[in-house]
Amino acid sequence: MDILIIQILNSIFYACILFLIAAGLSLIYGVMRIINLAHGSLYALGAYVTAWAIGTFAAGAPLWVSFLLLPAGAVVVAAVGAAIEPTLLRPLYNRPEEYQLLITFALLLILEDAMHFLFGGTPLTAGAVIDSMGTMPIMNLRYPVYNLLVIAIGIAAAVFLWAFIYRTKFGVILRATSQNMRMASALGLNVKRVYVQAFALGCFMAGLGGAVVVPAQAAVLGMGIEALILAFVVVVIGGLGSLEGALIGALIVSFVRTAGIQFFPEIELAVLYLIAAVVLLVRPTGLSGRA
Amino acid sequence: MNLLETINLKKYFGETHAVDNVSLTIAEREFVSLVGPNGAGKTTLVNVVSALFRSDSGKILFKGDDITHTSVTERVKAGIARSFQIVNLFDDLTAFDNVTLAIFSRQGKTGNPATLAHLDHEVSAEADAVLAQFNLTSKRKEHARDLAQGERKLLDVALAYALKPKLLFLDEPTSGVSTRDKGQIMDTIASVVRGEGITAVIIEHDMDVVFKYSDRIVVMQQGAILAQGTPDAIRNNDQVAMILLGTSGPDAFTRKD
Amino acid sequence: MQNDASRTGPSMLLILACVIPILVVLVALPKFVDTYQIQLLTYGLIYAIAGLGFNLLLGYTGLLSFGHSAYFGLGAYSAAFMAKYFGVGSMEIYILGGLLITGLVSAAFGYICVRHTRIFFGILTLALSQVLWTLAYKFFWVTGGTDGLRVPFANLTLLGGLIDFKGRDTYQAFTQSYYYYVLFLFCICTVFMWVIVHSPFGKALQAIRDNETRAQFLGVRIRHYRWFAFLLSGSFTGLAGILWVPLNGLVTPDILYWPFSGEIVFMTVLGGFRTFTGPIVGAVVFNYLKVYAVASTAYWQLLLGVVLVVLVLALPTGIVGTLSRLFGKFRKR
Amino acid sequence: MLEIKAIDTYRGPAHILYGLSLRVEKQEVVCLVGRNGAGKTTTIESIMGFLPVRTGQILFDDEDLTNLPPHERAKRGIGYSPDDCGVFPELSVGENLMISRWLGDEVARRRDGKERANPEAQAFDIFPEVKTLLQRQGLHLSGGQRKMVAIARAMMLSPTLLLLDEAFEGLAPVVVNRFIEAVMKIKAMGVSILMAESHLAAATRIGDRLYAIDRGEIIFHGPPKEALANEKVVKALRG
Amino acid sequence: MENQVSRRNFLNRLGVTVGAAAAATAVPATYFAGPRPAHAAIKVKGNIPDKPFKTGHITFLTGPANLLGEPGRKGHLLAAEEINAEGGFLGKRKIETIVADEAAGTDANVKELRRMKLSEKIDLFTGVISSGNTPALGPVAEELGVLTMFNDGCTDFLFDKAVPKPKYVFRVTNIQSADGVTSAVGAAKAWPQAKKVGSIQPDYSYGRNVHEHFMLAFQKLVPGAASVSEAWPKLGTTDFTPHITKLLSDKPDALICGLWGGDYVAFYKQALRYGLFDKMKVATTLAFGGQPHAIGKDHPEGVLAGAHANYFFTHPAKGRWPINDSFVERYYKRWNEYPSFESDGAYVSLYLLKAAIEKANLLVGGWPEDDVIISLLEGMGMDTPAGYLYIRPDNHQGYKDTVIGMTKNDPKYDFPIWDPKSIITIPIRDITAPPNWPKPGTSHNESTAAANWLKTTWLT
């Protein structure tokens, strides 16, 4: 029973992280029709920056300093995104989508090594944050309190993002641009600026995912490539460009993965890819996507 | 004998009745013009008959066979070809290759990966003949994207023609072409089509052209056939004249049910 | 964008005039350069075969597969299985058996994938290749897991047993013989692919790429043709995988993982995917580029990434495309 | 107010407009009539900035717009209702209107030097029924409703010039009259209008002046009545 | 009870020694790893070219495995610097090292080895951490004919199957099957009641090897013991929580953990948060395998901490084995950290080669051919920081007595070390297959010769 609770909590925790990454990926696709292969690396960058910031500035400082530094990864990644869009992506909007895919692949290669260069080859951790929050008992077992915080952040992010997209001026602009870019510009929206903002927001989400996950795990090279492929599975299952889809997909992937490790470890990953392939075949727009 | 027959054909787009209960027959070797104001449903009718769209209801008979539910390829094989209002070519291929492709397809050779296309002299000769018929010989080696608009229009028709169809739909073959080139293009097309005895249905708005080349004119409005007849009969039909000229004041917007 | 492949009636004389000197150089090369360079070039030629196959889909059919690692890996693993479980050492049997397996799988995968185009096609190919990757990774009792399977050249025979490499210190002999073996197959593949893209079928593929609707209205059965192109493409890439195994000595799941698919795309774009020779040049250059990048800096990915950025932004037609444009300008002057 | 000087516009490889010139004066309804594919939409899109103009100039209130992006043109008070209406399908009607209201505030402030008292007034005055649709998704509007929303939305921008592309296309006859009234109302509000129309009859009813376009060239320019009498125009528009 | 008595007998029969005794060498060695004493001058016969001695070193420069790769590289460099300070091999040939990253993947490593030999013309290939890589690189080294001293990647599979008759390839650290068996002996001694065993292993050959040999030995030592839970996280995983939960749910008495490098660090930190160490006894094979300071003070005490059955710098204890004292001192002075078993392995590799070269020079004069060096390396013995090392001629594998101990915090260090009282030493001959034992695929089909030997002969 206690195990079941922990496994459910863990699945939700993992779903939150996946949602943060996938929502950004989906948002960028929704607005700009670009599949960002570097998205996982941006997630990793968020993790590295937060771990580095906490390791550098919060050593020996009170706990609140660490919490203050937690979003550093998300902010930096958003800034990186805001720099990437106008320089690398903008020249390619009129070109076939192959080139957009390729440039993000190049970006992936560059980011992976840039992190290697900046943060070194050894994993960075921010375990002090999670350890300082301690654990709570769940019947016979213990569970890190920090994980609950991440779940809360994940839910808050989902609600916030939803509200942001469906309830604010910027959200209306974003949706309008994604539905009809030309008309949006004819109504006075600076589409270039909206694209930068959307891309930066998508990157922010990925960076946030990395930032909140790093105290619980660690920032290591290659974490982005693994995350990307799972985020891909998430958005394919949920539906490219759909926020609800990212949520549904993240939950499915996360629970299937937990069950997979418990019951069918040999084919856990294969099952996820197969689900994605079947969804693509039967409903290419995903479970909650529109035709 | 009727080559094509549509029976109560319908195609709606939401509230728009693009093709509304159209029953039309086309006889063999006829040159029919399809005219009518914007949005009358001419192009939609051609799209449905050429299987680009599925009809909502009704039947299409070709040479007496029911082809309502056949695919584009099957209709092409049966002998229905068409050109497009907005030029629809293989832009990265040469004019010559555009035409050879149609010939290869007609001869069922496109499935063959083991012979060199340019060594098929029979096809090359035919392609050159087709290009010559359409006055495109000098553009043989140009990529389709580099041709002038008028030449592109001609090539579009040439592609359809190279399929040696029984029935050829030509959707505004002179639209987007400067006035200068229009007459020449129509002359070329008409001479080829007449010369080969192909049944042709042309959507055209230049009434000079229509009156000059057609055996029969079909006038459409609001998705339905308003009138049809010989050029002379249509010329003298006041209702048609008013609609086509758009001079009928508010009546122009009256739906004919 | 220029398209060499679709020029009407390629001039045989001109082609032979270009090809024969290159061929002579390639044949004579082992006399002049050391084993290591020959070995690198062999890798390059093998990737070139993969690139040729891949480009039939990307360049000629207009479908971007992000899962071609699957067919390369399948070819490689088929050969490795034959070596490990059936004690087969004959390269010819590897090729026949491997082609059969990659052919069957690419036929099956292709049947599924060509239902979609554009980005969905890309994602579907990616997902399917990842399925194979996890299988190779997880079913270690068959595949050796991350350790992979060894295919030592010591047990290998070429030309139905005429050439073998028993005994010690035969690496040099192997490298030379195998280079010629691969070179020969590379020539066959190139000619074969050249015929395919210049055949009526190849023209039909280009037609589908340029204008799907119109191709349909010429009576071309689009999905059918795409499927067949997929099958051919997968088989070429599979052949490359088969040839790669003895040279590499072992096969690991890395070549099934999606970044390797990315590399196949990379080399094709590097050379220029709108030209016939682009993928060949791209594959050979990419191989050198990567080897020397890895050898000279720990940040080789960064180097490759920057090259790719420059390529996409400044030279979208790739090496061959850019050269032929420059050559064209030069000639016009 | 709006002056187009000899523009040449291409769509991809196709040369569409050949040295086209036209003018719209203050508080004037100008109709651009021509058949499908004659270049009407291309003209409108050139004015809006969607298509680059290869040669020629576009002046608005004596300012050269030729090289400005679309949103900058909108900011100067050019409202636009495209032929497909361009209503955002997954936004509510309210949100559709809101987008141009934000800019409209800026446009009005820049022009009048003060805030708009009631930004919605103009739009709802023209089409009161839009008020009842505010919660509805763009996707679920009928063709006529979509046209109304598109025009109301353009009016929210507080424009000085309104570009209407095929505003009457596909409308039931009763509704057409409502739209013609609406155009008159807009004109009375002091807004200039450039309409792309394929129906000569409708154009002659509402246009103060008329340009006829065929194959990318202006073949006639003058009062609507004269257009009806002009054989060249009539020929070009028949079909 | 009877079982326990006989088990104790087994332990005795195995020759297990407990506590700080150890380092009693069976054979007195002529050579030892470390700088030459000041009074002993280099005696060189014949002319030696002063061409640099090129060495290729592939190791993990990046990724979680860098925790093992880094000390290996540092050990190698320390030895090279010391030897070069004497003028190089035979006083003439200075060692030059080119390094490449093992994390680039097996295929890339194979290519890099070929480049090093064919293009850079290296004289010696060394390094390699992962046991996924040596079976790939070993045969390639044989093909290329490059003298090779692997300092790790110690899978049995290398000399059992991949290179059954090695010529150029040697390996210095203990054979892999000894890892699992050593941990099993340590665990059986500490927790004789533990019957339900859980296992968490990296999902590749090392993990499978540990799992198999641990279970094999443990079931012999603790009758009735059975595996109740297995978790196989991918190498390089950062999130172990689903695996930890799985282990918790299956409630084993003891856990055998073969994770290493950064993976182990991540695992133990996450396991702490779920209270895993309170719920079961934990035995590891490589907890102390990385840089010692990589393990924090938060690591629980009483965990059986393996060091690949090789070496941990606090053992032999200070004052008991001067070779170790001096090695630790010099290593710390050079790198400002303590050595790991990888440091020892890489360091010893070069000194082994040095000894063989000097011996060969005395025999044949001039710079000796590889063949002569190889024949002298075969069967060579040497006193090393870890104790006596012997290179067995039949399989070119280095053997030394295995050690393992329990974690304990010591105020002198910022990280846990072995509790001196808990350290056990097992004679290697008691836990591994003897020379010329049939290899897999000959008279048996076990995964390793050791497994077959354990099954058929051990404790019977």
mmCIF file with all atom_site columns, C-alpha atoms in Angstrom, chain A residues 13-27 39 43 74 150-161 201-213 231 234-235 243 246-247 250:
data_model
loop_
_atom_site.group_PDB
_atom_site.id
_atom_site.type_symbol
_atom_site.label_atom_id
_atom_site.label_alt_id
_atom_site.label_comp_id
_atom_site.label_asym_id
_atom_site.label_entity_id
_atom_site.label_seq_id
_atom_site.pdbx_PDB_ins_code
_atom_site.Cartn_x
_atom_site.Cartn_y
_atom_site.Cartn_z
_atom_site.occupancy
_atom_site.B_iso_or_equiv
_atom_site.pdbx_formal_charge
_atom_site.auth_seq_id
_atom_site.auth_comp_id
_atom_site.auth_asym_id
_atom_site.auth_atom_id
_atom_site.pdbx_PDB_model_num
ATOM 1  C CA . PHE A 1 13  ? 6.548  13.741 -9.984  1.00 0.00 ? 13  PHE A CA 1
ATOM 2  C CA . TYR A 1 14  ? 7.976  12.380 -13.179 1.00 0.00 ? 14  TYR A CA 1
ATOM 3  C CA . ALA A 1 15  ? 4.893  13.425 -15.122 1.00 0.00 ? 15  ALA A CA 1
ATOM 4  C CA . CYS A 1 16  ? 5.382  16.976 -13.869 1.00 0.00 ? 16  CYS A CA 1
ATOM 5  C CA . ILE A 1 17  ? 8.919  17.100 -15.203 1.00 0.00 ? 17  ILE A CA 1
ATOM 6  C CA . LEU A 1 18  ? 7.874  15.557 -18.506 1.00 0.00 ? 18  LEU A CA 1
ATOM 7  C CA . PHE A 1 19  ? 4.987  17.961 -18.747 1.00 0.00 ? 19  PHE A CA 1
ATOM 8  C CA . LEU A 1 20  ? 7.242  20.957 -18.273 1.00 0.00 ? 20  LEU A CA 1
ATOM 9  C CA . ILE A 1 21  ? 9.538  19.778 -21.067 1.00 0.00 ? 21  ILE A CA 1
ATOM 10 C CA . ALA A 1 22  ? 6.792  18.579 -23.377 1.00 0.00 ? 22  ALA A CA 1
ATOM 11 C CA . ALA A 1 23  ? 4.604  21.652 -22.868 1.00 0.00 ? 23  ALA A CA 1
ATOM 12 C CA . GLY A 1 24  ? 7.470  23.843 -24.049 1.00 0.00 ? 24  GLY A CA 1
ATOM 13 C CA . LEU A 1 25  ? 8.118  21.591 -27.009 1.00 0.00 ? 25  LEU A CA 1
ATOM 14 C CA . SER A 1 26  ? 4.456  21.578 -27.888 1.00 0.00 ? 26  SER A CA 1
ATOM 15 C CA . LEU A 1 27  ? 4.077  25.323 -27.441 1.00 0.00 ? 27  LEU A CA 1
ATOM 16 C CA . HIS A 1 39  ? 14.669 21.074 -26.465 1.00 0.00 ? 39  HIS A CA 1
ATOM 17 C CA . TYR A 1 43  ? 16.227 21.183 -20.279 1.00 0.00 ? 43  TYR A CA 1
ATOM 18 C CA . ALA A 1 74  ? 14.739 28.562 -16.275 1.00 0.00 ? 74  ALA A CA 1
ATOM 19 C CA . VAL A 1 150 ? 8.098  19.687 -7.427  1.00 0.00 ? 150 VAL A CA 1
ATOM 20 C CA . ILE A 1 151 ? 4.660  18.202 -7.885  1.00 0.00 ? 151 ILE A CA 1
ATOM 21 C CA . ALA A 1 152 ? 3.206  21.444 -6.596  1.00 0.00 ? 152 ALA A CA 1
ATOM 22 C CA . ILE A 1 153 ? 5.416  23.429 -8.951  1.00 0.00 ? 153 ILE A CA 1
ATOM 23 C CA . GLY A 1 154 ? 4.394  21.165 -11.821 1.00 0.00 ? 154 GLY A CA 1
ATOM 24 C CA . ILE A 1 155 ? 0.715  21.586 -11.105 1.00 0.00 ? 155 ILE A CA 1
ATOM 25 C CA . ALA A 1 156 ? 1.171  25.301 -10.557 1.00 0.00 ? 156 ALA A CA 1
ATOM 26 C CA . ALA A 1 157 ? 3.057  25.555 -13.834 1.00 0.00 ? 157 ALA A CA 1
ATOM 27 C CA . ALA A 1 158 ? 0.310  23.686 -15.648 1.00 0.00 ? 158 ALA A CA 1
ATOM 28 C CA . VAL A 1 159 ? -2.382 25.911 -14.147 1.00 0.00 ? 159 VAL A CA 1
ATOM 29 C CA . PHE A 1 160 ? -0.322 29.027 -14.683 1.00 0.00 ? 160 PHE A CA 1
ATOM 30 C CA . LEU A 1 161 ? 0.475  28.119 -18.251 1.00 0.00 ? 161 LEU A CA 1
ATOM 31 C CA . LEU A 1 201 ? 8.548  30.808 -23.066 1.00 0.00 ? 201 LEU A CA 1
ATOM 32 C CA . GLY A 1 202 ? 8.913  27.273 -24.440 1.00 0.00 ? 202 GLY A CA 1
ATOM 33 C CA . CYS A 1 203 ? 12.567 27.307 -23.451 1.00 0.00 ? 203 CYS A CA 1
ATOM 34 C CA . PHE A 1 204 ? 11.660 28.677 -20.041 1.00 0.00 ? 204 PHE A CA 1
ATOM 35 C CA . MET A 1 205 ? 9.416  25.670 -19.462 1.00 0.00 ? 205 MET A CA 1
ATOM 36 C CA . ALA A 1 206 ? 12.194 23.263 -20.417 1.00 0.00 ? 206 ALA A CA 1
ATOM 37 C CA . GLY A 1 207 ? 14.668 25.148 -18.248 1.00 0.00 ? 207 GLY A CA 1
ATOM 38 C CA . LEU A 1 208 ? 12.215 25.080 -15.364 1.00 0.00 ? 208 LEU A CA 1
ATOM 39 C CA . GLY A 1 209 ? 11.906 21.325 -15.749 1.00 0.00 ? 209 GLY A CA 1
ATOM 40 C CA . GLY A 1 210 ? 15.662 21.015 -15.497 1.00 0.00 ? 210 GLY A CA 1
ATOM 41 C CA . ALA A 1 211 ? 15.882 23.463 -12.640 1.00 0.00 ? 211 ALA A CA 1
ATOM 42 C CA . VAL A 1 212 ? 13.396 21.671 -10.427 1.00 0.00 ? 212 VAL A CA 1
ATOM 43 C CA . VAL A 1 213 ? 14.627 18.204 -11.225 1.00 0.00 ? 213 VAL A CA 1
ATOM 44 C CA . ALA A 1 231 ? 9.177  14.415 -24.431 1.00 0.00 ? 231 ALA A CA 1
ATOM 45 C CA . VAL A 1 234 ? 4.683  12.592 -24.771 1.00 0.00 ? 234 VAL A CA 1
ATOM 46 C CA . VAL A 1 235 ? 3.729  15.138 -27.417 1.00 0.00 ? 235 VAL A CA 1
ATOM 47 C CA . LEU A 1 243 ? -1.256 21.824 -24.000 1.00 0.00 ? 243 LEU A CA 1
ATOM 48 C CA . ALA A 1 246 ? 1.190  17.391 -23.189 1.00 0.00 ? 246 ALA A CA 1
ATOM 49 C CA . LEU A 1 247 ? -0.484 16.845 -19.838 1.00 0.00 ? 247 LEU A CA 1
ATOM 50 C CA . ALA A 1 250 ? 3.090  13.105 -19.659 1.00 0.00 ? 250 ALA A CA 1
#
